[in-house]
Amino acid sequence: LKSIFYGNTFPMKNKFILCGTVGWCMEIIFTSIHSLCRKDPKLIGKTSIWMFPIYSLAGFLSPLCRFLKRKSILIRGGIYTFCIFFCEFLTGSLLKKYDACPWDYTDAKLNIKGLIRLDYAPLWFGVGLLYEKLLNR
């Protein structure tokens, strides 16, 4: 069981740190691109301290990545997208109870309770595959 969760070369705590850091960086770049779309030359990207542990949860994908490694990219990416949406909904629901949720998608057309955006599925598909690549090295 230990080898399933820890793998052979990369301890779980390192996976959490890696996933949290990569997630933060992606979010800052993504929000900076939104600044560019608003024609803001400062290109300010932002995130929340809450996002680090949320993105870190992707470290739990590691055993799933190994289990799915022989499956097609569509199956793997679809499962990762579902996992990310599930985690986003749960963590967002918890944070919302304390008025601490850093995102609110209420105004987006394809939102579920303002916590997830279904139109972000292609982005999460790619992010899941990126995490798979990082976790399987």
mmCIF file of N, CA and C in Angstrom:
data_model
loop_
_atom_site.group_PDB
_atom_site.id
_atom_site.type_symbol
_atom_site.label_atom_id
_atom_site.label_comp_id
_atom_site.label_asym_id
_atom_site.label_seq_id
_atom_site.Cartn_x
_atom_site.Cartn_y
_atom_site.Cartn_z
ATOM 1 N N LEU A 1 0.822 -1.201 0.000
ATOM 2 C CA LEU A 1 0.000 0.000 0.000
ATOM 3 C C LEU A 1 0.863 1.261 0.000
ATOM 4 N N LYS A 2 1.944 1.230 0.757
ATOM 5 C CA LYS A 2 2.821 2.390 0.827
ATOM 6 C C LYS A 2 3.362 2.743 -0.564
ATOM 7 N N SER A 3 3.737 1.746 -1.361
ATOM 8 C CA SER A 3 4.296 2.031 -2.687
ATOM 9 C C SER A 3 3.254 2.618 -3.625
ATOM 10 N N ILE A 4 1.970 2.301 -3.418
ATOM 11 C CA ILE A 4 0.918 2.882 -4.264
ATOM 12 C C ILE A 4 0.836 4.381 -4.027
ATOM 13 N N PHE A 5 0.847 4.799 -2.761
ATOM 14 C CA PHE A 5 0.681 6.209 -2.455
ATOM 15 C C PHE A 5 1.964 7.022 -2.562
ATOM 16 N N TYR A 6 3.075 6.421 -2.304
ATOM 17 C CA TYR A 6 4.317 7.177 -2.293
ATOM 18 C C TYR A 6 5.151 6.975 -3.547
ATOM 19 N N GLY A 7 4.875 5.944 -4.318
ATOM 20 C CA GLY A 7 5.688 5.692 -5.493
ATOM 21 C C GLY A 7 7.089 5.310 -5.078
ATOM 22 N N ASN A 8 7.960 5.226 -6.032
ATOM 23 C CA ASN A 8 9.315 4.787 -5.727
ATOM 24 C C ASN A 8 10.283 5.941 -5.505
ATOM 25 N N THR A 9 10.003 7.109 -6.069
ATOM 26 C CA THR A 9 11.037 8.133 -6.056
ATOM 27 C C THR A 9 10.612 9.488 -5.491
ATOM 28 N N PHE A 10 9.344 9.746 -5.347
ATOM 29 C CA PHE A 10 8.894 11.100 -5.035
ATOM 30 C C PHE A 10 7.943 11.069 -3.836
ATOM 31 N N PRO A 11 8.396 11.462 -2.643
ATOM 32 C CA PRO A 11 7.543 11.402 -1.443
ATOM 33 C C PRO A 11 6.261 12.236 -1.599
ATOM 34 N N MET A 12 5.202 11.790 -0.933
ATOM 35 C CA MET A 12 3.897 12.439 -1.039
ATOM 36 C C MET A 12 3.950 13.921 -0.654
ATOM 37 N N LYS A 13 4.700 14.269 0.393
ATOM 38 C CA LYS A 13 4.757 15.689 0.781
ATOM 39 C C LYS A 13 5.354 16.521 -0.351
ATOM 40 N N ASN A 14 6.306 15.966 -1.087
ATOM 41 C CA ASN A 14 6.883 16.689 -2.221
ATOM 42 C C ASN A 14 5.865 16.834 -3.349
ATOM 43 N N LYS A 15 5.023 15.813 -3.520
ATOM 44 C CA LYS A 15 3.973 15.889 -4.540
ATOM 45 C C LYS A 15 2.989 16.996 -4.191
ATOM 46 N N PHE A 16 2.635 17.108 -2.915
ATOM 47 C CA PHE A 16 1.725 18.171 -2.487
ATOM 48 C C PHE A 16 2.337 19.543 -2.727
ATOM 49 N N ILE A 17 3.592 19.714 -2.371
ATOM 50 C CA ILE A 17 4.273 20.996 -2.576
ATOM 51 C C ILE A 17 4.362 21.327 -4.062
ATOM 52 N N LEU A 18 4.721 20.340 -4.870
ATOM 53 C CA LEU A 18 4.816 20.541 -6.311
ATOM 54 C C LEU A 18 3.466 20.931 -6.896
ATOM 55 N N CYS A 19 2.420 20.190 -6.580
ATOM 56 C CA CYS A 19 1.093 20.471 -7.133
ATOM 57 C C CYS A 19 0.570 21.831 -6.665
ATOM 58 N N GLY A 20 0.785 22.166 -5.418
ATOM 59 C CA GLY A 20 0.352 23.474 -4.907
ATOM 60 C C GLY A 20 1.066 24.612 -5.601
ATOM 61 N N THR A 21 2.368 24.475 -5.775
ATOM 62 C CA THR A 21 3.169 25.526 -6.418
ATOM 63 C C THR A 21 2.792 25.679 -7.892
ATOM 64 N N VAL A 22 2.667 24.565 -8.588
ATOM 65 C CA VAL A 22 2.295 24.615 -10.005
ATOM 66 C C VAL A 22 0.892 25.223 -10.143
ATOM 67 N N GLY A 23 -0.031 24.834 -9.285
ATOM 68 C CA GLY A 23 -1.385 25.388 -9.324
ATOM 69 C C GLY A 23 -1.402 26.883 -9.115
ATOM 70 N N TRP A 24 -0.663 27.338 -8.115
ATOM 71 C CA TRP A 24 -0.561 28.782 -7.863
ATOM 72 C C TRP A 24 -0.036 29.507 -9.101
ATOM 73 N N CYS A 25 1.037 28.995 -9.668
ATOM 74 C CA CYS A 25 1.636 29.632 -10.852
ATOM 75 C C CYS A 25 0.650 29.668 -12.017
ATOM 76 N N MET A 26 -0.046 28.555 -12.240
ATOM 77 C CA MET A 26 -1.037 28.531 -13.325
ATOM 78 C C MET A 26 -2.136 29.560 -13.083
ATOM 79 N N GLU A 27 -2.586 29.668 -11.846
ATOM 80 C CA GLU A 27 -3.653 30.617 -11.538
ATOM 81 C C GLU A 27 -3.192 32.058 -11.741
ATOM 82 N N ILE A 28 -1.977 32.359 -11.338
ATOM 83 C CA ILE A 28 -1.461 33.716 -11.524
ATOM 84 C C ILE A 28 -1.339 34.038 -13.013
ATOM 85 N N ILE A 29 -0.852 33.094 -13.804
ATOM 86 C CA ILE A 29 -0.753 33.310 -15.248
ATOM 87 C C ILE A 29 -2.148 33.464 -15.852
ATOM 88 N N PHE A 30 -3.078 32.608 -15.461
ATOM 89 C CA PHE A 30 -4.449 32.650 -15.990
ATOM 90 C C PHE A 30 -5.117 33.987 -15.676
ATOM 91 N N THR A 31 -4.989 34.459 -14.436
ATOM 92 C CA THR A 31 -5.612 35.739 -14.087
ATOM 93 C C THR A 31 -4.877 36.911 -14.732
ATOM 94 N N SER A 32 -3.598 36.752 -15.005
ATOM 95 C CA SER A 32 -2.862 37.790 -15.745
ATOM 96 C C SER A 32 -3.362 37.887 -17.181
ATOM 97 N N ILE A 33 -3.679 36.747 -17.774
ATOM 98 C CA ILE A 33 -4.223 36.744 -19.132
ATOM 99 C C ILE A 33 -5.574 37.456 -19.148
ATOM 100 N N HIS A 34 -6.367 37.283 -18.095
ATOM 101 C CA HIS A 34 -7.631 38.016 -17.993
ATOM 102 C C HIS A 34 -7.370 39.521 -17.939
ATOM 103 N N SER A 35 -6.309 39.932 -17.262
ATOM 104 C CA SER A 35 -5.941 41.352 -17.240
ATOM 105 C C SER A 35 -5.618 41.829 -18.648
ATOM 106 N N LEU A 36 -4.907 41.015 -19.396
ATOM 107 C CA LEU A 36 -4.575 41.345 -20.782
ATOM 108 C C LEU A 36 -5.850 41.508 -21.611
ATOM 109 N N CYS A 37 -6.806 40.625 -21.426
ATOM 110 C CA CYS A 37 -8.081 40.714 -22.154
ATOM 111 C C CYS A 37 -8.853 41.976 -21.794
ATOM 112 N N ARG A 38 -8.681 42.477 -20.568
ATOM 113 C CA ARG A 38 -9.315 43.734 -20.148
ATOM 114 C C ARG A 38 -8.464 44.946 -20.527
ATOM 115 N N LYS A 39 -7.391 44.687 -21.273
ATOM 116 C CA LYS A 39 -6.466 45.729 -21.734
ATOM 117 C C LYS A 39 -5.786 46.467 -20.582
ATOM 118 N N ASP A 40 -5.530 45.746 -19.509
ATOM 119 C CA ASP A 40 -4.802 46.297 -18.370
ATOM 120 C C ASP A 40 -3.320 45.983 -18.578
ATOM 121 N N PRO A 41 -2.507 46.990 -18.889
ATOM 122 C CA PRO A 41 -1.096 46.743 -19.186
ATOM 123 C C PRO A 41 -0.280 46.262 -17.982
ATOM 124 N N LYS A 42 -0.848 46.337 -16.783
ATOM 125 C CA LYS A 42 -0.122 45.868 -15.593
ATOM 126 C C LYS A 42 -0.066 44.347 -15.537
ATOM 127 N N LEU A 43 -1.003 43.679 -16.219
ATOM 128 C CA LEU A 43 -1.069 42.213 -16.254
ATOM 129 C C LEU A 43 -0.981 41.596 -14.852
ATOM 130 N N ILE A 44 -1.726 42.149 -13.942
ATOM 131 C CA ILE A 44 -1.701 41.664 -12.562
ATOM 132 C C ILE A 44 -2.448 40.341 -12.469
ATOM 133 N N GLY A 45 -1.755 39.339 -11.952
ATOM 134 C CA GLY A 45 -2.361 38.048 -11.675
ATOM 135 C C GLY A 45 -2.525 37.915 -10.174
ATOM 136 N N LYS A 46 -3.536 37.182 -9.759
ATOM 137 C CA LYS A 46 -3.725 37.049 -8.314
ATOM 138 C C LYS A 46 -4.228 35.664 -7.965
ATOM 139 N N THR A 47 -4.064 35.335 -6.698
ATOM 140 C CA THR A 47 -4.535 34.067 -6.155
ATOM 141 C C THR A 47 -4.820 34.279 -4.676
ATOM 142 N N SER A 48 -5.141 33.221 -3.998
ATOM 143 C CA SER A 48 -5.429 33.257 -2.570
ATOM 144 C C SER A 48 -4.573 32.206 -1.872
ATOM 145 N N ILE A 49 -4.259 32.443 -0.636
ATOM 146 C CA ILE A 49 -3.500 31.457 0.137
ATOM 147 C C ILE A 49 -4.279 30.144 0.238
ATOM 148 N N TRP A 50 -5.616 30.225 0.198
ATOM 149 C CA TRP A 50 -6.439 29.014 0.244
ATOM 150 C C TRP A 50 -6.181 28.094 -0.947
ATOM 151 N N MET A 51 -5.746 28.661 -2.050
ATOM 152 C CA MET A 51 -5.589 27.870 -3.268
ATOM 153 C C MET A 51 -4.403 26.908 -3.190
ATOM 154 N N PHE A 52 -3.412 27.234 -2.386
ATOM 155 C CA PHE A 52 -2.254 26.333 -2.302
ATOM 156 C C PHE A 52 -2.655 24.939 -1.808
ATOM 157 N N PRO A 53 -3.340 24.829 -0.652
ATOM 158 C CA PRO A 53 -3.723 23.478 -0.226
ATOM 159 C C PRO A 53 -4.746 22.829 -1.165
ATOM 160 N N ILE A 54 -5.565 23.641 -1.822
ATOM 161 C CA ILE A 54 -6.534 23.075 -2.761
ATOM 162 C C ILE A 54 -5.804 22.471 -3.958
ATOM 163 N N TYR A 55 -4.890 23.217 -4.555
ATOM 164 C CA TYR A 55 -4.106 22.669 -5.666
ATOM 165 C C TYR A 55 -3.234 21.511 -5.201
ATOM 166 N N SER A 56 -2.776 21.559 -3.957
ATOM 167 C CA SER A 56 -1.943 20.477 -3.421
ATOM 168 C C SER A 56 -2.677 19.149 -3.392
ATOM 169 N N LEU A 57 -3.995 19.204 -3.275
ATOM 170 C CA LEU A 57 -4.781 17.973 -3.250
ATOM 171 C C LEU A 57 -4.590 17.138 -4.516
ATOM 172 N N ALA A 58 -4.116 17.758 -5.576
ATOM 173 C CA ALA A 58 -3.850 17.010 -6.810
ATOM 174 C C ALA A 58 -2.795 15.926 -6.575
ATOM 175 N N GLY A 59 -2.008 16.053 -5.523
ATOM 176 C CA GLY A 59 -1.044 15.006 -5.182
ATOM 177 C C GLY A 59 -1.722 13.660 -4.967
ATOM 178 N N PHE A 60 -2.999 13.697 -4.550
ATOM 179 C CA PHE A 60 -3.748 12.458 -4.367
ATOM 180 C C PHE A 60 -4.068 11.771 -5.695
ATOM 181 N N LEU A 61 -3.871 12.479 -6.805
ATOM 182 C CA LEU A 61 -4.086 11.860 -8.114
ATOM 183 C C LEU A 61 -2.995 10.843 -8.453
ATOM 184 N N SER A 62 -1.888 10.889 -7.742
ATOM 185 C CA SER A 62 -0.745 10.041 -8.066
ATOM 186 C C SER A 62 -1.089 8.557 -8.196
ATOM 187 N N PRO A 63 -1.766 7.956 -7.212
ATOM 188 C CA PRO A 63 -2.105 6.537 -7.381
ATOM 189 C C PRO A 63 -3.088 6.316 -8.534
ATOM 190 N N LEU A 64 -3.990 7.271 -8.734
ATOM 191 C CA LEU A 64 -4.940 7.172 -9.836
ATOM 192 C C LEU A 64 -4.212 7.242 -11.181
ATOM 193 N N CYS A 65 -3.207 8.100 -11.259
ATOM 194 C CA CYS A 65 -2.401 8.222 -12.487
ATOM 195 C C CYS A 65 -1.745 6.892 -12.837
ATOM 196 N N ARG A 66 -1.190 6.237 -11.832
ATOM 197 C CA ARG A 66 -0.544 4.944 -12.082
ATOM 198 C C ARG A 66 -1.570 3.885 -12.499
ATOM 199 N N PHE A 67 -2.751 3.938 -11.894
ATOM 200 C CA PHE A 67 -3.813 2.990 -12.221
ATOM 201 C C PHE A 67 -4.306 3.192 -13.666
ATOM 202 N N LEU A 68 -4.359 4.446 -14.111
ATOM 203 C CA LEU A 68 -4.915 4.771 -15.433
ATOM 204 C C LEU A 68 -3.884 4.819 -16.552
ATOM 205 N N LYS A 69 -2.625 4.569 -16.250
ATOM 206 C CA LYS A 69 -1.559 4.855 -17.211
ATOM 207 C C LYS A 69 -1.709 4.166 -18.565
ATOM 208 N N ARG A 70 -2.410 3.074 -18.642
ATOM 209 C CA ARG A 70 -2.581 2.369 -19.912
ATOM 210 C C ARG A 70 -3.904 2.728 -20.621
ATOM 211 N N LYS A 71 -4.670 3.623 -20.028
ATOM 212 C CA LYS A 71 -5.945 4.044 -20.610
ATOM 213 C C LYS A 71 -5.722 5.160 -21.626
ATOM 214 N N SER A 72 -6.737 5.413 -22.436
ATOM 215 C CA SER A 72 -6.625 6.466 -23.452
ATOM 216 C C SER A 72 -6.568 7.847 -22.794
ATOM 217 N N ILE A 73 -6.054 8.794 -23.527
ATOM 218 C CA ILE A 73 -5.937 10.161 -23.022
ATOM 219 C C ILE A 73 -7.307 10.750 -22.708
ATOM 220 N N LEU A 74 -8.336 10.386 -23.472
ATOM 221 C CA LEU A 74 -9.689 10.898 -23.223
ATOM 222 C C LEU A 74 -10.244 10.374 -21.905
ATOM 223 N N ILE A 75 -10.014 9.114 -21.618
ATOM 224 C CA ILE A 75 -10.483 8.546 -20.347
ATOM 225 C C ILE A 75 -9.720 9.171 -19.189
ATOM 226 N N ARG A 76 -8.398 9.223 -19.300
ATOM 227 C CA ARG A 76 -7.579 9.796 -18.217
ATOM 228 C C ARG A 76 -7.964 11.252 -17.973
ATOM 229 N N GLY A 77 -7.974 12.046 -19.032
ATOM 230 C CA GLY A 77 -8.303 13.461 -18.888
ATOM 231 C C GLY A 77 -9.707 13.684 -18.362
ATOM 232 N N GLY A 78 -10.647 12.857 -18.807
ATOM 233 C CA GLY A 78 -12.028 12.967 -18.328
ATOM 234 C C GLY A 78 -12.140 12.664 -16.843
ATOM 235 N N ILE A 79 -11.442 11.632 -16.407
ATOM 236 C CA ILE A 79 -11.465 11.280 -14.978
ATOM 237 C C ILE A 79 -10.792 12.372 -14.149
ATOM 238 N N TYR A 80 -9.677 12.899 -14.624
ATOM 239 C CA TYR A 80 -9.011 13.986 -13.896
ATOM 240 C C TYR A 80 -9.908 15.219 -13.824
ATOM 241 N N THR A 81 -10.590 15.531 -14.922
ATOM 242 C CA THR A 81 -11.499 16.683 -14.941
ATOM 243 C C THR A 81 -12.598 16.497 -13.907
ATOM 244 N N PHE A 82 -13.188 15.305 -13.867
ATOM 245 C CA PHE A 82 -14.223 15.028 -12.871
ATOM 246 C C PHE A 82 -13.665 15.201 -11.456
ATOM 247 N N CYS A 83 -12.479 14.663 -11.199
ATOM 248 C CA CYS A 83 -11.864 14.773 -9.865
ATOM 249 C C CYS A 83 -11.626 16.234 -9.483
ATOM 250 N N ILE A 84 -11.158 17.025 -10.438
ATOM 251 C CA ILE A 84 -10.896 18.441 -10.165
ATOM 252 C C ILE A 84 -12.208 19.169 -9.882
ATOM 253 N N PHE A 85 -13.239 18.929 -10.704
ATOM 254 C CA PHE A 85 -14.547 19.548 -10.452
ATOM 255 C C PHE A 85 -15.084 19.145 -9.080
ATOM 256 N N PHE A 86 -14.973 17.873 -8.739
ATOM 257 C CA PHE A 86 -15.453 17.372 -7.454
ATOM 258 C C PHE A 86 -14.744 18.081 -6.302
ATOM 259 N N CYS A 87 -13.427 18.164 -6.393
ATOM 260 C CA CYS A 87 -12.626 18.820 -5.357
ATOM 261 C C CYS A 87 -12.952 20.315 -5.285
ATOM 262 N N GLU A 88 -13.083 20.948 -6.449
ATOM 263 C CA GLU A 88 -13.405 22.377 -6.491
ATOM 264 C C GLU A 88 -14.759 22.634 -5.836
ATOM 265 N N PHE A 89 -15.731 21.771 -6.116
ATOM 266 C CA PHE A 89 -17.061 21.938 -5.530
ATOM 267 C C PHE A 89 -17.026 21.746 -4.014
ATOM 268 N N LEU A 90 -16.356 20.688 -3.566
ATOM 269 C CA LEU A 90 -16.298 20.421 -2.121
ATOM 270 C C LEU A 90 -15.555 21.514 -1.359
ATOM 271 N N THR A 91 -14.373 21.870 -1.841
ATOM 272 C CA THR A 91 -13.599 22.890 -1.127
ATOM 273 C C THR A 91 -14.282 24.247 -1.209
ATOM 274 N N GLY A 92 -14.865 24.550 -2.366
ATOM 275 C CA GLY A 92 -15.593 25.811 -2.508
ATOM 276 C C GLY A 92 -16.795 25.877 -1.582
ATOM 277 N N SER A 93 -17.524 24.768 -1.452
ATOM 278 C CA SER A 93 -18.688 24.713 -0.552
ATOM 279 C C SER A 93 -18.257 24.948 0.893
ATOM 280 N N LEU A 94 -17.171 24.305 1.289
ATOM 281 C CA LEU A 94 -16.667 24.477 2.651
ATOM 282 C C LEU A 94 -16.229 25.925 2.899
ATOM 283 N N LEU A 95 -15.459 26.471 1.990
ATOM 284 C CA LEU A 95 -14.987 27.848 2.161
ATOM 285 C C LEU A 95 -16.134 28.857 2.118
ATOM 286 N N LYS A 96 -17.134 28.569 1.309
ATOM 287 C CA LYS A 96 -18.280 29.476 1.196
ATOM 288 C C LYS A 96 -19.027 29.594 2.524
ATOM 289 N N LYS A 97 -19.066 28.497 3.300
ATOM 290 C CA LYS A 97 -19.727 28.525 4.614
ATOM 291 C C LYS A 97 -19.099 29.571 5.531
ATOM 292 N N TYR A 98 -17.819 29.837 5.329
ATOM 293 C CA TYR A 98 -17.088 30.784 6.172
ATOM 294 C C TYR A 98 -16.809 32.094 5.430
ATOM 295 N N ASP A 99 -17.509 32.311 4.320
ATOM 296 C CA ASP A 99 -17.328 33.500 3.488
ATOM 297 C C ASP A 99 -15.855 33.675 3.097
ATOM 298 N N ALA A 100 -15.195 32.554 2.779
ATOM 299 C CA ALA A 100 -13.769 32.586 2.460
ATOM 300 C C ALA A 100 -13.458 32.038 1.069
ATOM 301 N N CYS A 101 -14.473 31.747 0.289
ATOM 302 C CA CYS A 101 -14.231 31.167 -1.037
ATOM 303 C C CYS A 101 -13.670 32.246 -1.966
ATOM 304 N N PRO A 102 -12.477 32.032 -2.525
ATOM 305 C CA PRO A 102 -11.847 33.070 -3.356
ATOM 306 C C PRO A 102 -12.421 33.175 -4.766
ATOM 307 N N TRP A 103 -13.309 32.289 -5.157
ATOM 308 C CA TRP A 103 -13.902 32.383 -6.488
ATOM 309 C C TRP A 103 -15.424 32.392 -6.370
ATOM 310 N N ASP A 104 -16.048 33.035 -7.349
ATOM 311 C CA ASP A 104 -17.505 33.074 -7.428
ATOM 312 C C ASP A 104 -17.883 33.101 -8.901
ATOM 313 N N TYR A 105 -18.432 32.014 -9.383
ATOM 314 C CA TYR A 105 -18.784 31.895 -10.793
ATOM 315 C C TYR A 105 -20.275 32.108 -11.032
ATOM 316 N N THR A 106 -20.961 32.726 -10.089
ATOM 317 C CA THR A 106 -22.402 32.906 -10.178
ATOM 318 C C THR A 106 -22.834 33.561 -11.483
ATOM 319 N N ASP A 107 -22.058 34.502 -11.983
ATOM 320 C CA ASP A 107 -22.441 35.226 -13.200
ATOM 321 C C ASP A 107 -22.098 34.471 -14.483
ATOM 322 N N ALA A 108 -21.368 33.385 -14.395
ATOM 323 C CA ALA A 108 -21.008 32.597 -15.583
ATOM 324 C C ALA A 108 -22.207 31.750 -16.006
ATOM 325 N N LYS A 109 -22.359 31.584 -17.302
ATOM 326 C CA LYS A 109 -23.509 30.834 -17.821
ATOM 327 C C LYS A 109 -23.534 29.383 -17.355
ATOM 328 N N LEU A 110 -22.434 28.699 -17.464
ATOM 329 C CA LEU A 110 -22.392 27.262 -17.175
ATOM 330 C C LEU A 110 -21.822 26.975 -15.790
ATOM 331 N N ASN A 111 -22.405 27.619 -14.762
ATOM 332 C CA ASN A 111 -21.902 27.396 -13.410
ATOM 333 C C ASN A 111 -22.833 26.473 -12.643
ATOM 334 N N ILE A 112 -22.274 25.831 -11.642
ATOM 335 C CA ILE A 112 -23.066 25.027 -10.711
ATOM 336 C C ILE A 112 -22.865 25.629 -9.327
ATOM 337 N N LYS A 113 -23.943 26.243 -8.821
ATOM 338 C CA LYS A 113 -23.954 26.902 -7.508
ATOM 339 C C LYS A 113 -22.841 27.934 -7.358
ATOM 340 N N GLY A 114 -22.365 28.477 -8.450
ATOM 341 C CA GLY A 114 -21.310 29.484 -8.408
ATOM 342 C C GLY A 114 -19.944 28.927 -8.048
ATOM 343 N N LEU A 115 -19.848 27.600 -7.921
ATOM 344 C CA LEU A 115 -18.608 26.979 -7.436
ATOM 345 C C LEU A 115 -17.770 26.335 -8.529
ATOM 346 N N ILE A 116 -18.410 25.833 -9.567
ATOM 347 C CA ILE A 116 -17.648 25.286 -10.685
ATOM 348 C C ILE A 116 -18.222 25.821 -11.989
ATOM 349 N N ARG A 117 -17.360 25.923 -12.991
ATOM 350 C CA ARG A 117 -17.761 26.355 -14.330
ATOM 351 C C ARG A 117 -17.513 25.207 -15.292
ATOM 352 N N LEU A 118 -18.584 24.723 -15.870
ATOM 353 C CA LEU A 118 -18.463 23.599 -16.788
ATOM 354 C C LEU A 118 -17.689 23.972 -18.051
ATOM 355 N N ASP A 119 -17.708 25.257 -18.413
ATOM 356 C CA ASP A 119 -16.942 25.679 -19.598
ATOM 357 C C ASP A 119 -15.440 25.644 -19.342
ATOM 358 N N TYR A 120 -15.024 25.450 -18.106
ATOM 359 C CA TYR A 120 -13.598 25.298 -17.803
ATOM 360 C C TYR A 120 -13.134 23.844 -17.944
ATOM 361 N N ALA A 121 -14.032 22.948 -18.310
ATOM 362 C CA ALA A 121 -13.680 21.526 -18.430
ATOM 363 C C ALA A 121 -12.447 21.302 -19.312
ATOM 364 N N PRO A 122 -12.331 21.947 -20.488
ATOM 365 C CA PRO A 122 -11.114 21.718 -21.291
ATOM 366 C C PRO A 122 -9.837 22.156 -20.576
ATOM 367 N N LEU A 123 -9.919 23.234 -19.806
ATOM 368 C CA LEU A 123 -8.742 23.682 -19.046
ATOM 369 C C LEU A 123 -8.372 22.655 -17.982
ATOM 370 N N TRP A 124 -9.370 22.171 -17.244
ATOM 371 C CA TRP A 124 -9.099 21.188 -16.189
ATOM 372 C C TRP A 124 -8.636 19.864 -16.782
ATOM 373 N N PHE A 125 -9.118 19.529 -17.966
ATOM 374 C CA PHE A 125 -8.663 18.335 -18.677
ATOM 375 C C PHE A 125 -7.143 18.429 -18.879
ATOM 376 N N GLY A 126 -6.697 19.581 -19.390
ATOM 377 C CA GLY A 126 -5.265 19.805 -19.617
ATOM 378 C C GLY A 126 -4.473 19.856 -18.328
ATOM 379 N N VAL A 127 -5.032 20.512 -17.322
ATOM 380 C CA VAL A 127 -4.344 20.593 -16.025
ATOM 381 C C VAL A 127 -4.188 19.194 -15.420
ATOM 382 N N GLY A 128 -5.219 18.382 -15.521
ATOM 383 C CA GLY A 128 -5.132 17.013 -15.004
ATOM 384 C C GLY A 128 -4.022 16.230 -15.676
ATOM 385 N N LEU A 129 -3.912 16.374 -17.001
ATOM 386 C CA LEU A 129 -2.846 15.675 -17.729
ATOM 387 C C LEU A 129 -1.466 16.235 -17.392
ATOM 388 N N LEU A 130 -1.396 17.549 -17.135
ATOM 389 C CA LEU A 130 -0.126 18.147 -16.701
ATOM 390 C C LEU A 130 0.283 17.581 -15.344
ATOM 391 N N TYR A 131 -0.663 17.540 -14.408
ATOM 392 C CA TYR A 131 -0.360 16.965 -13.099
ATOM 393 C C TYR A 131 0.059 15.498 -13.240
ATOM 394 N N GLU A 132 -0.614 14.764 -14.116
ATOM 395 C CA GLU A 132 -0.229 13.365 -14.354
ATOM 396 C C GLU A 132 1.241 13.274 -14.774
ATOM 397 N N LYS A 133 1.632 14.144 -15.687
ATOM 398 C CA LYS A 133 3.018 14.160 -16.177
ATOM 399 C C LYS A 133 3.979 14.476 -15.023
ATOM 400 N N LEU A 134 3.626 15.455 -14.209
ATOM 401 C CA LEU A 134 4.495 15.850 -13.100
ATOM 402 C C LEU A 134 4.575 14.758 -12.024
ATOM 403 N N LEU A 135 3.460 14.119 -11.767
ATOM 404 C CA LEU A 135 3.416 13.123 -10.694
ATOM 405 C C LEU A 135 4.042 11.790 -11.103
ATOM 406 N N ASN A 136 4.153 11.544 -12.386
ATOM 407 C CA ASN A 136 4.698 10.273 -12.855
ATOM 408 C C ASN A 136 6.174 10.364 -13.260
ATOM 409 N N ARG A 137 6.839 11.430 -12.928
ATOM 410 C CA ARG A 137 8.249 11.514 -13.331
ATOM 411 C C ARG A 137 9.140 10.796 -12.367
#
